[in-house]
PDB file of C-alpha atoms in Angstrom:
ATOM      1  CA  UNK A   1      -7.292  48.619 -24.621  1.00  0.00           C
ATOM      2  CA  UNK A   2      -5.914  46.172 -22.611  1.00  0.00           C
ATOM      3  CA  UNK A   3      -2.098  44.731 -23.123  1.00  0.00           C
ATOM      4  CA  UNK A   4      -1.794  41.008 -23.787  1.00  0.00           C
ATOM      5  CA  UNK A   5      -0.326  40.325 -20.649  1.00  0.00           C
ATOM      6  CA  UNK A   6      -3.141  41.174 -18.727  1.00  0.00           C
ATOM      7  CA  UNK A   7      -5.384  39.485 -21.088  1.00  0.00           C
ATOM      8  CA  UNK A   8      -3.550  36.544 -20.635  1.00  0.00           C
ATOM      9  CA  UNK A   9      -3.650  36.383 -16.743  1.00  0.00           C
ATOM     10  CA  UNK A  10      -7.138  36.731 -16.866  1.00  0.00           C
ATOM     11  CA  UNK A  11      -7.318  33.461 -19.276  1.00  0.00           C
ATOM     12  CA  UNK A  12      -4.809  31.666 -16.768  1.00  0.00           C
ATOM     13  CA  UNK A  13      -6.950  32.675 -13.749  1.00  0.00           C
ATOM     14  CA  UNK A  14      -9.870  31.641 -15.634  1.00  0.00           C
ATOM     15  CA  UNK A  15      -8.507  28.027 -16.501  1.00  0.00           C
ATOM     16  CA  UNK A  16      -7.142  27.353 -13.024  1.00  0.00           C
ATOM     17  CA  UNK A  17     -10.641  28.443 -11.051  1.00  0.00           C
ATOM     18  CA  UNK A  18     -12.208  25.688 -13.976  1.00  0.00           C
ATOM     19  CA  UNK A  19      -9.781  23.069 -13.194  1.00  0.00           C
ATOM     20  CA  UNK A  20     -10.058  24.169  -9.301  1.00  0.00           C
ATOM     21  CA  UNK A  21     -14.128  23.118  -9.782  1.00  0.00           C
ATOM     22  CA  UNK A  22     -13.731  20.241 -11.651  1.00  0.00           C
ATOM     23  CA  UNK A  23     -10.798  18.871  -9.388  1.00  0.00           C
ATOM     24  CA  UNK A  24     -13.331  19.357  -6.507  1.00  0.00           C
ATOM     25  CA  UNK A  25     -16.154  17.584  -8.505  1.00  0.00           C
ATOM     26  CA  UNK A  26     -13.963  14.825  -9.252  1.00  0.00           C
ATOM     27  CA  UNK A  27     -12.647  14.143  -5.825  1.00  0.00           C
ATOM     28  CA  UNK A  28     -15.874  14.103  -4.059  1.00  0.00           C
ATOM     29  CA  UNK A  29     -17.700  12.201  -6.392  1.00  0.00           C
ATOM     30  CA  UNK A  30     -15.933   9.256  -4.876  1.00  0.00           C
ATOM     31  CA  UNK A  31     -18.255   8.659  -1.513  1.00  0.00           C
ATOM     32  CA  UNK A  32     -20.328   6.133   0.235  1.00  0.00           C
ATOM     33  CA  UNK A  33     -21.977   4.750  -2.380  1.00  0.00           C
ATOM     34  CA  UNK A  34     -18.946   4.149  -4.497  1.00  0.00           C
ATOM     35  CA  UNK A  35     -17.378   2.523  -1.316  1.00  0.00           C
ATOM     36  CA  UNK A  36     -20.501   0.807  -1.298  1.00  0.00           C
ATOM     37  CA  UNK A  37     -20.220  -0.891  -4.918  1.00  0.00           C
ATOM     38  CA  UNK A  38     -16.671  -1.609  -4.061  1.00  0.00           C
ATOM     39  CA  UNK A  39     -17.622  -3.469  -1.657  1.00  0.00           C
ATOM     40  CA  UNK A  40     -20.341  -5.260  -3.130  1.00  0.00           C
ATOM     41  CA  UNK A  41     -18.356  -6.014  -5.897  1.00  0.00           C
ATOM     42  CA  UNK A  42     -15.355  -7.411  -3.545  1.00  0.00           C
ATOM     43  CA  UNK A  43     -18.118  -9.891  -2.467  1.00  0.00           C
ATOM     44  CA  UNK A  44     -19.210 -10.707  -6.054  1.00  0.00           C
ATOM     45  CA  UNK A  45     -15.343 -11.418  -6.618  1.00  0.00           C
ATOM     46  CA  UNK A  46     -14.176 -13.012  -3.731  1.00  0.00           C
ATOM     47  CA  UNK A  47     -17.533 -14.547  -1.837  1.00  0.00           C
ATOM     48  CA  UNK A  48     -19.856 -15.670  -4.480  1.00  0.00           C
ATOM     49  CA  UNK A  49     -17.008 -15.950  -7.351  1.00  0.00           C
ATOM     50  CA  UNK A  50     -19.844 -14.519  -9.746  1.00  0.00           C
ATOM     51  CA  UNK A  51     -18.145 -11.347 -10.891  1.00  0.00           C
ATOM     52  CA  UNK A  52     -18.163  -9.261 -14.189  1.00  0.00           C
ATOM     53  CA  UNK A  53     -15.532  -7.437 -15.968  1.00  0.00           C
ATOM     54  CA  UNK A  54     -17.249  -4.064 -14.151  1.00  0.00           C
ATOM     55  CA  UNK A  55     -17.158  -6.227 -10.799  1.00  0.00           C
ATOM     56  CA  UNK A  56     -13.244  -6.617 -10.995  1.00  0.00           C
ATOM     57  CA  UNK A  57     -12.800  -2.708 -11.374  1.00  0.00           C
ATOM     58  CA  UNK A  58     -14.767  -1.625  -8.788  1.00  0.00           C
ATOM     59  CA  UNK A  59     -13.420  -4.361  -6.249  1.00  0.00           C
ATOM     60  CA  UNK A  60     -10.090  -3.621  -7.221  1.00  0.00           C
ATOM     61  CA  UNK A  61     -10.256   0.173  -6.990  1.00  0.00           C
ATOM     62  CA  UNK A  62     -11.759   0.308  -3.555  1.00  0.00           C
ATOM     63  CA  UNK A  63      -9.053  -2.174  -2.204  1.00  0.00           C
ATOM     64  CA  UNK A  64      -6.202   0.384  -4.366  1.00  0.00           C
ATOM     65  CA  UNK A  65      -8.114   3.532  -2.804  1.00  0.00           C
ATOM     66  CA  UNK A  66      -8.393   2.241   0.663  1.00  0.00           C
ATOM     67  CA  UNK A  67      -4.282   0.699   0.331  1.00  0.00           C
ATOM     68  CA  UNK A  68      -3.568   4.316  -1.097  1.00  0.00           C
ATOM     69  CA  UNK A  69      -5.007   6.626   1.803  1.00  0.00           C
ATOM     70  CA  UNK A  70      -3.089   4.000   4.404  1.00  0.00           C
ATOM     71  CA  UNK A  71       0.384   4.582   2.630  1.00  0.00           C
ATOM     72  CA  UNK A  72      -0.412   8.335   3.157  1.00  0.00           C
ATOM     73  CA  UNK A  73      -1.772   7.811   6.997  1.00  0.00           C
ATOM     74  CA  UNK A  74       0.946   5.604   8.174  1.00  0.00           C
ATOM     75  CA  UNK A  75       3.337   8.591   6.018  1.00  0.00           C
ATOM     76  CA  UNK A  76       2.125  10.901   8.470  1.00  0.00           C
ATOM     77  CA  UNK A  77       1.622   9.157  11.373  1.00  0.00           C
ATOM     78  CA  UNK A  78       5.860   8.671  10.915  1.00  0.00           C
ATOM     79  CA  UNK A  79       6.563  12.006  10.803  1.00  0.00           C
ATOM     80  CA  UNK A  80       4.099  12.769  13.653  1.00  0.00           C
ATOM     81  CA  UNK A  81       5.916  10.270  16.099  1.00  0.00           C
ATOM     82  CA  UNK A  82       9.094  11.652  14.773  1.00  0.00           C
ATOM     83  CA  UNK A  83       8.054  15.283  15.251  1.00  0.00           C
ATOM     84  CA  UNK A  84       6.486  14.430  18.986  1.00  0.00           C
ATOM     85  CA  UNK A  85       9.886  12.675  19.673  1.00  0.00           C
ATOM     86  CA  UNK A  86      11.738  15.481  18.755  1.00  0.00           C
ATOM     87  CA  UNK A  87       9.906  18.068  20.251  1.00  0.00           C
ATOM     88  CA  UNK A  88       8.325  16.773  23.297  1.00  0.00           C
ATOM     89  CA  UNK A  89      11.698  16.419  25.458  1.00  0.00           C
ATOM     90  CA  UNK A  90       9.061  14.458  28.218  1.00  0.00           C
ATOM     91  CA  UNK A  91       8.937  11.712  25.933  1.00  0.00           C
ATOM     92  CA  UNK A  92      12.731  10.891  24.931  1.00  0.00           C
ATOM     93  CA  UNK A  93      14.030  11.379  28.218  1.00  0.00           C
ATOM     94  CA  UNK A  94      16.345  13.750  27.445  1.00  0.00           C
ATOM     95  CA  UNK A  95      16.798  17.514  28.497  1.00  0.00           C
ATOM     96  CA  UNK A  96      15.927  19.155  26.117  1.00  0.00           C
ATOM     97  CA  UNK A  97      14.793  23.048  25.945  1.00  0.00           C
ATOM     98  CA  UNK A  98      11.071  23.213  25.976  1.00  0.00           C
ATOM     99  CA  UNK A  99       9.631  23.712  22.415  1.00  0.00           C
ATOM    100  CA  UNK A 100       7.831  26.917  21.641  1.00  0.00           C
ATOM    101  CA  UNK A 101       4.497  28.170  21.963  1.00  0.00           C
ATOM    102  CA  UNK A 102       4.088  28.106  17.903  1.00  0.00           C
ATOM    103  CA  UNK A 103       6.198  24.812  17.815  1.00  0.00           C
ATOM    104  CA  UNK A 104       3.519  23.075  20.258  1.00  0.00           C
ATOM    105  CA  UNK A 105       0.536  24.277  18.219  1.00  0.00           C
ATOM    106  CA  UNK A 106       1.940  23.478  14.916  1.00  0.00           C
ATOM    107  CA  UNK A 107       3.005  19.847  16.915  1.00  0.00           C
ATOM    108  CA  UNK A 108      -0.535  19.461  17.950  1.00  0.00           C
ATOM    109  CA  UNK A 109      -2.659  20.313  14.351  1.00  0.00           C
ATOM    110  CA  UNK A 110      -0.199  17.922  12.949  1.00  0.00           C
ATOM    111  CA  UNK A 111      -1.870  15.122  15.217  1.00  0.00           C
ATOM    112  CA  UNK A 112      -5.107  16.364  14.661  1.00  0.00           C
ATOM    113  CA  UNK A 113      -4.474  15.350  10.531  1.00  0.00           C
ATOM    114  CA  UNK A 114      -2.710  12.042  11.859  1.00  0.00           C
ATOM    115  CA  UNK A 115      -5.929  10.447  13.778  1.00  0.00           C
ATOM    116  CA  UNK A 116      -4.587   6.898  12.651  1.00  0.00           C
ATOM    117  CA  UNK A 117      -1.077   6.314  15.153  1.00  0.00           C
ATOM    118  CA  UNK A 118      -2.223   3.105  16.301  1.00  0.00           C
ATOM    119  CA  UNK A 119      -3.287   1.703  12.866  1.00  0.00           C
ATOM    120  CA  UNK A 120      -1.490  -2.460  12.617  1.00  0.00           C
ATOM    121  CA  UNK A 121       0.727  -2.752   9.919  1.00  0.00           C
ATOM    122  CA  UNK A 122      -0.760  -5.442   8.200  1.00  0.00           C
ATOM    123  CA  UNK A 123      -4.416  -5.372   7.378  1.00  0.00           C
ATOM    124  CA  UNK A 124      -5.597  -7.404   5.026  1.00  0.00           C
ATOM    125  CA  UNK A 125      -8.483  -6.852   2.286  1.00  0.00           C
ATOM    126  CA  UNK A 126     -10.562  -8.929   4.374  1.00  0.00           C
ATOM    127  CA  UNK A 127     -10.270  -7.140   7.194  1.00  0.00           C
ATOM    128  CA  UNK A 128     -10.504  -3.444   5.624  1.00  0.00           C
ATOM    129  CA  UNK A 129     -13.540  -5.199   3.869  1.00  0.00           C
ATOM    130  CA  UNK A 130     -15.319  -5.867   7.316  1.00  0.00           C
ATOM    131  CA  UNK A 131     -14.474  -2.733   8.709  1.00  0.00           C
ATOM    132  CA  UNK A 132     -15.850  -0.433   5.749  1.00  0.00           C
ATOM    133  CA  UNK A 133     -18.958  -2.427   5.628  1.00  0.00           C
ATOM    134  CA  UNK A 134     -19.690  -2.734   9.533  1.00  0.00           C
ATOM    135  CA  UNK A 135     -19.357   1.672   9.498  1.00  0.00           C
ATOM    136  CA  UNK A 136     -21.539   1.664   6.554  1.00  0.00           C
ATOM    137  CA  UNK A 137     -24.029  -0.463   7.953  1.00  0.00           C
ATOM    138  CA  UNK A 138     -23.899   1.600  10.723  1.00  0.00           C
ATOM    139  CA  UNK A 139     -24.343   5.098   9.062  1.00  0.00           C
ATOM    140  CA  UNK A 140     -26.302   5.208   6.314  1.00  0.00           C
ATOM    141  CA  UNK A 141     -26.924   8.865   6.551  1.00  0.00           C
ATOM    142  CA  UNK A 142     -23.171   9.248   5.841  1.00  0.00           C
ATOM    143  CA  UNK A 143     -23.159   7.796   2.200  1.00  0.00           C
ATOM    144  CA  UNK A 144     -23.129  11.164   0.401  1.00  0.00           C
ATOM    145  CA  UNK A 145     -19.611  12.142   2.345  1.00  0.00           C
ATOM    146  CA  UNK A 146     -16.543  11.793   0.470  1.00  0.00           C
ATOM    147  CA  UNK A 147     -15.092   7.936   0.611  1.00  0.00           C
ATOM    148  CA  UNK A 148     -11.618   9.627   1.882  1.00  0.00           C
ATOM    149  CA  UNK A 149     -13.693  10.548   5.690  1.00  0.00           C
ATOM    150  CA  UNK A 150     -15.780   7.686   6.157  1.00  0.00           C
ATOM    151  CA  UNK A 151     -12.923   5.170   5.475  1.00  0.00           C
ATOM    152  CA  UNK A 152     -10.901   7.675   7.649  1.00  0.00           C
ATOM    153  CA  UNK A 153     -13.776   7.329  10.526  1.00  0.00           C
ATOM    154  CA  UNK A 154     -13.915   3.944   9.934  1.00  0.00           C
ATOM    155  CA  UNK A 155     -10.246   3.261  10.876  1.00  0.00           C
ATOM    156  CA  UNK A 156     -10.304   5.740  13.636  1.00  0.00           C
ATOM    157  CA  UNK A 157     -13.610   3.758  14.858  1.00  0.00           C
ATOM    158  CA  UNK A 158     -11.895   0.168  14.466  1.00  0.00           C
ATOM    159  CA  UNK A 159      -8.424   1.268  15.812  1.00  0.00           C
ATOM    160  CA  UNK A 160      -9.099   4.012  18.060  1.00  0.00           C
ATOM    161  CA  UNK A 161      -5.717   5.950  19.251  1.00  0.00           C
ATOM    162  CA  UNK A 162      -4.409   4.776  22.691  1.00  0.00           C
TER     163      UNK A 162
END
């Protein structure tokens, strides 16, 4: 017979691979077509001034999502320019020992996850508004990706790095 503890890691790992699943179901189930509604429902709110109580939360979390993943790009596009800087003695100007082998491709999958470095400060709704809806216009096959990617590839699209 089995002792408790044992039992009871096979409950925890269990629980977590359930949680796992429905964390994964969750996260992808915002995609195109919720971007979609947002954005629909933006225009219903802000255009036409004909919007319902379901209207006002869809507008308002597409403009929160889209604000959200920009706090986390412009995050990481800080500490990529601050990482380059620091280990790229080229670009300060100073004379510095040359980074690592490791240190260069660590340096260079961070940029790969930071695709937004020339992304304006300011951007208002309106703006992200046009943007989302021009890609989406332009790539309907793309609806059933997550939102996170095609807002991501819309960005990268409108503000391509220089």
């Amino acid at each position: 017979m089995p002792n408790w503890e044992s039992q009871l890691k096979s409950l925890i790992a269990v629980l977590l691979f359930m949680l796992h699943g429905l964390a994964i179901a969750q996260a992808s189930a915002y995609n195109g077509v919720s971007v979609k509604k947002g954005l629909d429902a933006y225009d219903r709110i802000y255009v036409t001034k004909n919007a319902s109580d379901d209207d006002f939360r869809e507008g308002t979390m597409l403009i929160a999502y889209v604000s959200g993943m920009l706090a986390v790009h412009r995050a990481n596009n800080l500490t990529a320019v601050l990482l380059f800087a620091a280990n790229n003695p080229e670009s300060a100007g100073a004379a510095r020992p040359k980074t690592s082998e490791v240190e260069a491709m660590r340096l260079k999958t961070m940029l790969v996850f930071t695709p937004l470095l020339s992304l304006p400060e300011a951007l208002p709704p309106e703006q992200l508004v046009a943007i989302l809806r021009k890609f989406l216009n332009e790539h309907p096959e793309r609806w059933s990706q997550s939102a996170a990617s095609l807002i991501t590839d819309a960005l990268v699209g409108a503000f391509p790095s220089k």
